[in-house]
Amino acid sequence: MSTALDAAEIRRRTRELLATHPPATTGRTDFLKARFDAGLAWVHYPAGLGGLDAPRSLQPVADAELAAAGAPDNDPRRIGIGLGMAAPTLLQYGTDEQKKRFLRPLWVGEEVWCQLFSEPGAGSDLAALGTRAVRDETGDWVVDGQKVWTSSAHLARWAILIARTDPDVPKHRGISYFVCDMTDPGVEVRPLRQITGEAEFNEVFLTGVRIPDSRRLGPVGDGWKVAQTTLMNERVSIGGARVPREGGMIGTVARTWRERPELRTHDLHQRLVALWVEAEVARLTGERLRQQLVAGQPGPEGSGMKLAFARLNQEISGLEVELLGDEGLLYDDWTMRRPELVDFTGRDAGYRYLRSKGNSIEGGTSEVLLNIVAERVLGLPAEPRTDKDVAWKDLAR
Amino acid sequence: MSAPTEAAPTGPAQDAAGRTPDLLYSEAEDDLRSAVRSLLADRAGAPAVIAATESGTPYDPRLWESLATGIGAAGLLVPDELGGQGASHREAAVVLEELGRSVAPAPYLTSSVVATEILLALGASGGPVGELLGDLAAGRKVAVLALPFTASAADAATAMAGTLERTVAGVAEAAAADVLLVPTAAGLFAVAAAGEGVEVRPQVPLDLTRPLASVTLTGAGGTLLAGPGSAAAAVAKGLRAGAGLLASEQLGIAEWCLTETVRHTRERHQFNRPVGSFQALKHRMAQLWLEVVSARAAARNAADALASGSPDAPLAVAVAQAYCSKAAVHAAEECVQLHGGIGMTWEHPAHLYLKRAKADSLAYGTAGRHRETVAELMELPAP
């Protein structure tokens, strides 16, 4: 049976799924499992693993049909790390057994994933990480160390973890990549409170955590290469949907400006309009990037978009605090909370101002991104490296 | 307590046109770019441009003939039936990107865009308007609007004043013009530049690659093309198209400046390493790259809005000018600084780009004036 996998065929299969599992009478998880088994979860994945080996561009066909029929989705924002980072890495480096075990509950959302990469001593220089994984006589790995900035760690069943397995070779070569069970003894998750008062993230302390060798991804010592797959996919997720004019933070300030004439001053007006122009140009730049991706000519613009949005969010929210005058001196709530979803534009102006400070730090600092643009896009020479051929254990720290 | 974050924008925030602009380049546009680029590489290299600016007549007539007639660039905005190429602002924008990259003196923006757009807006297919359009489209004649280069679309209505007796200073590329389009209280006149009672006196411009002149009319004769009402609207449309496509020229300038700065800092060694390996410099060039990428999106958006006659065009043009003016000046200033001493010399072409970028930032309205337009269109009023 060789039916060509075109849009019509995807639509036919989607309708068949909807007929056999009517969303109105099927439980949410049951429906999602059936969708996964029908290969309509991520059509570009292999058959049997939630996909149909179809072109990625056909996914929107299934999504549109399902949305129109009122089918439940897998709440992708809640399981973003699993979908965006763990899954592509499992797909590329996992054994058949690992893929079979992990991908279905990951996609359905039954098992949340988190990422144990950053450490207090390894931020921008992630490859300098010092969490140790030592193999014992049974062949299992025993892990000790501390990870930080881990979102969803308190909700997660699994983690992707990189740890140092050989301290005697230069830093990029002595790392291995594991799947860590967050319910194992020795895993301790503590909330990490931020300048906003809440704790989106966690610190994760690993003390004598045992990981069977069957949960290693990729060869021993090749973890840095495996991690590149993870990090690459983090960057690809930018630039999905069309953003409407005034769709971001600028919209909030513009509405306040229109509704509250008593707050207006000449200085704020100059700055507001200048930022409005920049926000509109950033939106158009994102739209152009999206069009390039659709046309199959991906450009390097993606690396620049995060830089632009970080700066704009910071400047716009800073302006907003000033615009609000007396109210700008207030803050909605300093109570320590643990939000499940990150919302950069949520809550009040003070929150936005503080939260946006993280935009130029998280997921690659603006300074590192400028280096990446300079070296990989413009082809400028790298800074001289003093750490390249030095064994990890001999690095300055 | 929490503000709505994904609320659908209302009122002026909605795209007036409701269509997605095409921000990419088509294959035909890429082909046009190659043709213009190789022509400019042949005939308008930096040493030639520098030499020409000191010769009194910076224009190269053979270059103009090849560009306007050979490639057919002069007629891109003009429909086939009026003797043009029946293309659009999108293609003209690509020509301007290349002219920006080479800063070759050529009256393209003033004649093939602004004057041509004014004549097209007058809407007459025959008579003197149609005849002049045909001449411009074929590259047989050059026409410029006899207003200061700083005039913007917002000045069009007040420009329809006075008589044919006048002196107008700061008219861009009047020295290359066969015909002057002169707005008066009685309407828009076409005046032969070589005719009786017309004096075109060159001024000393900041930007030597776009000559300015003072135009004095004393008893000159002219042909009335349109009355003051329709002429005001047409002049506004011409100046808006000029501002919108100037953004593409500014993009070309910025691109050249970035490319040359990257090239120079990769080759130039100090302290036993390429100066481009210092983060202090790399970060500045990466920032410029981001501005060039953004300027491209803004400029393509303006060109596409003009080409499709979108009701969004006034906003798209104002946004593009407000952004691209600054981007081009910033790129040119960084180009001089990051070239170090050689960037301050007459011999190196960086100064041509700095002067063009700075002059362009005043042309057809400054970034500040365009931001005022944005504020007005987006209902973000001053206190």
CSV table of N, CA and C in Angstrom, one decimal, chain A residues 82-180:
chain,number,residue,atom,x,y,z
A,82,GLY,N,10.7,19.2,26.5
A,82,GLY,CA,10.6,17.9,25.9
A,82,GLY,C,10.4,17.9,24.4
A,83,LEU,N,9.5,18.7,23.9
A,83,LEU,CA,9.2,18.8,22.5
A,83,LEU,C,10.4,19.4,21.7
A,84,GLY,N,10.9,20.5,22.3
A,84,GLY,CA,11.8,21.3,21.5
A,84,GLY,C,13.3,20.8,21.6
A,85,MET,N,13.6,20.2,22.7
A,85,MET,CA,15.0,19.8,22.9
A,85,MET,C,15.3,18.3,23.1
A,86,ALA,N,14.5,17.7,24.1
A,86,ALA,CA,14.8,16.3,24.3
A,86,ALA,C,14.4,15.4,23.1
A,87,ALA,N,13.2,15.7,22.6
A,87,ALA,CA,12.8,14.8,21.5
A,87,ALA,C,13.7,14.8,20.3
A,88,PRO,N,14.1,15.9,19.7
A,88,PRO,CA,15.0,15.8,18.6
A,88,PRO,C,16.3,15.1,18.9
A,89,THR,N,16.8,15.3,20.1
A,89,THR,CA,18.0,14.7,20.5
A,89,THR,C,17.8,13.1,20.7
A,90,LEU,N,16.7,12.7,21.3
A,90,LEU,CA,16.4,11.3,21.4
A,90,LEU,C,16.3,10.7,20.0
A,91,LEU,N,15.6,11.4,19.1
A,91,LEU,CA,15.4,10.9,17.7
A,91,LEU,C,16.8,10.7,17.0
A,92,GLN,N,17.7,11.6,17.2
A,92,GLN,CA,18.9,11.5,16.5
A,92,GLN,C,19.9,10.6,17.2
A,93,TYR,N,20.0,10.5,18.5
A,93,TYR,CA,21.0,9.7,19.2
A,93,TYR,C,20.5,8.6,20.0
A,94,GLY,N,19.2,8.5,20.2
A,94,GLY,CA,18.6,7.4,21.0
A,94,GLY,C,18.7,6.1,20.4
A,95,THR,N,18.7,5.0,21.2
A,95,THR,CA,18.6,3.7,20.7
A,95,THR,C,17.1,3.4,20.4
A,96,ASP,N,16.8,2.4,19.6
A,96,ASP,CA,15.4,2.1,19.3
A,96,ASP,C,14.6,2.0,20.6
A,97,GLU,N,15.2,1.3,21.6
A,97,GLU,CA,14.5,1.1,22.8
A,97,GLU,C,14.2,2.4,23.5
A,98,GLN,N,15.2,3.3,23.5
A,98,GLN,CA,15.0,4.6,24.2
A,98,GLN,C,13.9,5.4,23.5
A,99,LYS,N,13.9,5.4,22.1
A,99,LYS,CA,12.9,6.1,21.4
A,99,LYS,C,11.5,5.6,21.7
A,100,LYS,N,11.4,4.3,21.7
A,100,LYS,CA,10.1,3.6,22.0
A,100,LYS,C,9.6,4.0,23.4
A,101,ARG,N,10.5,4.0,24.3
A,101,ARG,CA,10.2,4.2,25.7
A,101,ARG,C,9.8,5.7,26.0
A,102,PHE,N,10.5,6.6,25.4
A,102,PHE,CA,10.4,8.0,25.9
A,102,PHE,C,9.5,8.9,25.0
A,103,LEU,N,9.5,8.7,23.7
A,103,LEU,CA,8.9,9.7,22.8
A,103,LEU,C,7.3,9.8,23.0
A,104,ARG,N,6.6,8.7,23.2
A,104,ARG,CA,5.2,8.8,23.2
A,104,ARG,C,4.7,9.5,24.5
A,105,PRO,N,5.1,9.1,25.7
A,105,PRO,CA,4.7,9.9,26.9
A,105,PRO,C,5.2,11.3,26.9
A,106,LEU,N,6.3,11.6,26.2
A,106,LEU,CA,6.8,12.9,26.1
A,106,LEU,C,5.9,13.8,25.3
A,107,TRP,N,5.5,13.3,24.1
A,107,TRP,CA,4.7,14.1,23.2
A,107,TRP,C,3.2,14.2,23.8
A,108,VAL,N,2.7,13.2,24.4
A,108,VAL,CA,1.4,13.2,24.9
A,108,VAL,C,1.3,14.2,26.1
A,109,GLY,N,2.5,14.3,26.8
A,109,GLY,CA,2.5,15.2,27.9
A,109,GLY,C,2.3,14.5,29.3
A,110,GLU,N,2.4,13.2,29.2
A,110,GLU,CA,2.3,12.4,30.5
A,110,GLU,C,3.6,12.5,31.3
A,111,GLU,N,4.7,12.7,30.6
A,111,GLU,CA,6.0,12.9,31.2
A,111,GLU,C,6.6,14.2,30.8
A,112,VAL,N,6.8,15.1,31.8
A,112,VAL,CA,7.4,16.3,31.6
A,112,VAL,C,9.0,16.2,31.6
A,113,TRP,N,9.6,16.9,30.7
A,113,TRP,CA,11.1,16.9,30.7
A,113,TRP,C,11.7,18.2,31.1
A,114,CYS,N,12.9,18.1,31.7
A,114,CYS,CA,13.7,19.3,32.0
A,114,CYS,C,15.1,19.1,31.5
A,115,GLN,N,15.9,20.2,31.6
A,115,GLN,CA,17.2,20.2,31.0
A,115,GLN,C,18.3,20.5,32.0
A,116,LEU,N,19.2,19.6,32.3
A,116,LEU,CA,20.2,19.8,33.3
A,116,LEU,C,21.5,20.1,32.6
A,117,PHE,N,21.7,21.3,32.1
A,117,PHE,CA,22.9,21.7,31.4
A,117,PHE,C,23.7,22.8,32.2
A,118,SER,N,23.1,24.0,32.4
A,118,SER,CA,23.9,25.1,33.0
A,118,SER,C,24.3,24.7,34.5
A,119,GLU,N,25.4,25.3,34.9
A,119,GLU,CA,25.8,25.1,36.3
A,119,GLU,C,26.3,26.5,36.8
A,120,PRO,N,26.4,26.6,38.1
A,120,PRO,CA,26.8,27.9,38.6
A,120,PRO,C,28.2,28.3,38.1
A,121,GLY,N,29.0,27.3,37.8
A,121,GLY,CA,30.4,27.7,37.2
A,121,GLY,C,30.5,27.5,35.8
A,122,ALA,N,29.4,27.2,35.1
A,122,ALA,CA,29.4,27.0,33.6
A,122,ALA,C,28.1,27.6,33.0
A,123,GLY,N,28.2,28.9,32.7
A,123,GLY,CA,27.1,29.6,32.1
A,123,GLY,C,27.3,29.7,30.6
A,124,SER,N,27.9,30.9,30.2
A,124,SER,CA,28.2,31.1,28.8
A,124,SER,C,29.2,30.0,28.3
A,125,ASP,N,30.1,29.6,29.2
A,125,ASP,CA,31.1,28.6,28.9
A,125,ASP,C,30.6,27.2,29.4
A,126,LEU,N,29.5,26.8,28.8
A,126,LEU,CA,28.8,25.6,29.2
A,126,LEU,C,29.7,24.4,29.2
A,127,ALA,N,30.6,24.3,28.2
A,127,ALA,CA,31.5,23.1,28.1
A,127,ALA,C,32.5,23.0,29.2
A,128,ALA,N,32.6,24.0,30.1
A,128,ALA,CA,33.5,23.9,31.3
A,128,ALA,C,32.8,23.2,32.4
A,129,LEU,N,31.6,22.7,32.2
A,129,LEU,CA,30.8,22.1,33.3
A,129,LEU,C,31.5,21.1,34.2
A,130,GLY,N,31.2,21.1,35.4
A,130,GLY,CA,32.0,20.2,36.4
A,130,GLY,C,31.2,19.1,37.0
A,131,THR,N,29.9,18.9,36.7
A,131,THR,CA,29.1,17.8,37.3
A,131,THR,C,29.8,16.5,36.8
A,132,ARG,N,30.1,15.7,37.8
A,132,ARG,CA,30.9,14.5,37.4
A,132,ARG,C,30.0,13.2,37.3
A,133,ALA,N,30.3,12.4,36.3
A,133,ALA,CA,29.7,11.1,36.2
A,133,ALA,C,30.8,10.1,36.2
A,134,VAL,N,30.7,9.2,37.1
A,134,VAL,CA,31.8,8.2,37.3
A,134,VAL,C,31.2,6.8,37.2
A,135,ARG,N,31.8,6.0,36.4
A,135,ARG,CA,31.3,4.6,36.2
A,135,ARG,C,31.7,3.7,37.3
A,136,ASP,N,30.8,3.0,37.9
A,136,ASP,CA,31.2,2.1,39.0
A,136,ASP,C,31.4,0.7,38.4
A,137,GLU,N,31.6,-0.3,39.3
A,137,GLU,CA,32.0,-1.6,38.9
A,137,GLU,C,30.8,-2.3,38.2
A,138,THR,N,29.5,-1.9,38.5
A,138,THR,CA,28.4,-2.5,37.8
A,138,THR,C,28.1,-2.0,36.4
A,139,GLY,N,28.9,-0.9,36.1
A,139,GLY,CA,28.7,-0.3,34.7
A,139,GLY,C,27.7,0.8,34.8
A,140,ASP,N,27.0,1.1,35.9
A,140,ASP,CA,26.2,2.2,36.1
A,140,ASP,C,27.1,3.5,36.3
A,141,TRP,N,26.4,4.6,36.1
A,141,TRP,CA,27.1,5.9,36.3
A,141,TRP,C,26.6,6.5,37.6
A,142,VAL,N,27.5,7.1,38.3
A,142,VAL,CA,27.2,7.8,39.6
A,142,VAL,C,27.5,9.3,39.4
A,143,VAL,N,26.4,10.1,39.6
A,143,VAL,CA,26.5,11.5,39.2
A,143,VAL,C,26.5,12.4,40.4
A,144,ASP,N,27.4,13.3,40.5
A,144,ASP,CA,27.5,14.3,41.6
A,144,ASP,C,27.7,15.7,41.0
A,145,GLY,N,26.9,16.7,41.5
A,145,GLY,CA,27.1,18.0,41.0
A,145,GLY,C,25.9,18.9,41.2
A,146,GLN,N,25.9,20.1,40.6
A,146,GLN,CA,24.9,21.1,40.8
A,146,GLN,C,24.5,21.7,39.5
A,147,LYS,N,23.2,21.7,39.2
A,147,LYS,CA,22.7,22.4,38.0
A,147,LYS,C,21.8,23.5,38.4
A,148,VAL,N,21.7,24.5,37.4
A,148,VAL,CA,20.9,25.7,37.8
A,148,VAL,C,20.1,26.2,36.5
A,149,TRP,N,19.2,27.1,36.8
A,149,TRP,CA,18.3,27.6,35.8
A,149,TRP,C,17.5,26.5,35.1
A,150,THR,N,17.0,25.6,35.9
A,150,THR,CA,16.3,24.4,35.3
A,150,THR,C,14.8,24.7,35.5
A,151,SER,N,14.1,25.1,34.4
A,151,SER,CA,12.7,25.3,34.4
A,151,SER,C,12.0,23.9,34.4
A,152,SER,N,10.9,23.8,35.1
A,152,SER,CA,10.1,22.6,35.2
A,152,SER,C,10.7,21.4,35.9
A,153,ALA,N,11.8,21.6,36.6
A,153,ALA,CA,12.5,20.5,37.3
A,153,ALA,C,11.6,19.9,38.3
A,154,HIS,N,10.8,20.8,39.0
A,154,HIS,CA,9.9,20.3,40.0
A,154,HIS,C,8.7,19.6,39.5
A,155,LEU,N,8.4,19.6,38.1
A,155,LEU,CA,7.3,18.9,37.5
A,155,LEU,C,7.8,17.8,36.7
A,156,ALA,N,9.1,17.7,36.5
A,156,ALA,CA,9.6,16.8,35.5
A,156,ALA,C,9.8,15.4,36.0
A,157,ARG,N,9.6,14.4,35.1
A,157,ARG,CA,9.9,13.0,35.4
A,157,ARG,C,11.3,12.7,34.9
A,158,TRP,N,11.7,13.3,33.7
A,158,TRP,CA,13.0,13.0,33.1
A,158,TRP,C,13.8,14.3,32.9
A,159,ALA,N,15.0,14.1,32.8
A,159,ALA,CA,15.9,15.3,32.4
A,159,ALA,C,16.9,14.8,31.4
A,160,ILE,N,17.3,15.7,30.5
A,160,ILE,CA,18.5,15.5,29.7
A,160,ILE,C,19.6,16.1,30.5
A,161,LEU,N,20.7,15.4,30.6
A,161,LEU,CA,21.8,15.8,31.5
A,161,LEU,C,23.1,15.7,30.8
A,162,ILE,N,24.0,16.7,30.9
A,162,ILE,CA,25.3,16.5,30.4
A,162,ILE,C,26.2,16.6,31.7
A,163,ALA,N,27.2,15.7,31.7
A,163,ALA,CA,28.1,15.6,32.8
A,163,ALA,C,29.5,15.2,32.4
A,164,ARG,N,30.5,15.5,33.2
A,164,ARG,CA,31.9,15.2,32.8
A,164,ARG,C,32.3,13.8,33.2
A,165,THR,N,32.7,13.1,32.1
A,165,THR,CA,33.1,11.7,32.3
A,165,THR,C,34.6,11.5,32.3
A,166,ASP,N,35.3,12.5,31.7
A,166,ASP,CA,36.7,12.4,31.7
A,166,ASP,C,37.4,13.8,31.9
A,167,PRO,N,37.9,14.1,33.1
A,167,PRO,CA,38.5,15.4,33.4
A,167,PRO,C,39.9,15.6,32.8
A,168,ASP,N,40.4,14.5,32.3
A,168,ASP,CA,41.8,14.6,31.8
A,168,ASP,C,42.0,15.0,30.4
A,169,VAL,N,40.9,15.3,29.7
A,169,VAL,CA,41.1,15.7,28.3
A,169,VAL,C,40.5,17.1,28.2
A,170,PRO,N,40.7,17.9,27.1
A,170,PRO,CA,40.2,19.2,27.0
A,170,PRO,C,38.6,19.2,27.1
A,171,LYS,N,38.1,20.3,27.6
A,171,LYS,CA,36.7,20.3,28.1
A,171,LYS,C,35.7,19.8,27.2
A,172,HIS,N,35.8,20.1,25.9
A,172,HIS,CA,34.7,19.6,25.0
A,172,HIS,C,34.7,18.1,24.8
A,173,ARG,N,35.8,17.5,25.1
A,173,ARG,CA,35.9,16.0,24.7
A,173,ARG,C,35.5,15.1,25.9
A,174,GLY,N,35.4,15.6,27.1
A,174,GLY,CA,35.2,14.7,28.2
A,174,GLY,C,33.8,14.7,28.8
A,175,ILE,N,32.8,15.0,27.9
A,175,ILE,CA,31.4,15.2,28.4
A,175,ILE,C,30.6,14.0,27.8
A,176,SER,N,29.7,13.5,28.6
A,176,SER,CA,28.7,12.5,28.1
A,176,SER,C,27.3,13.0,28.4
A,177,TYR,N,26.4,12.4,27.6
A,177,TYR,CA,25.0,12.9,27.6
A,177,TYR,C,24.1,11.8,28.2
A,178,PHE,N,23.2,12.1,29.1
A,178,PHE,CA,22.4,11.0,29.8
A,178,PHE,C,20.9,11.5,29.9
A,179,VAL,N,20.1,10.5,30.1
A,179,VAL,CA,18.7,10.7,30.5
A,179,VAL,C,18.7,10.4,32.0
A,180,CYS,N,18.3,11.4,32.8
A,180,CYS,CA,18.3,11.3,34.2
A,180,CYS,C,16.8,11.2,34.8
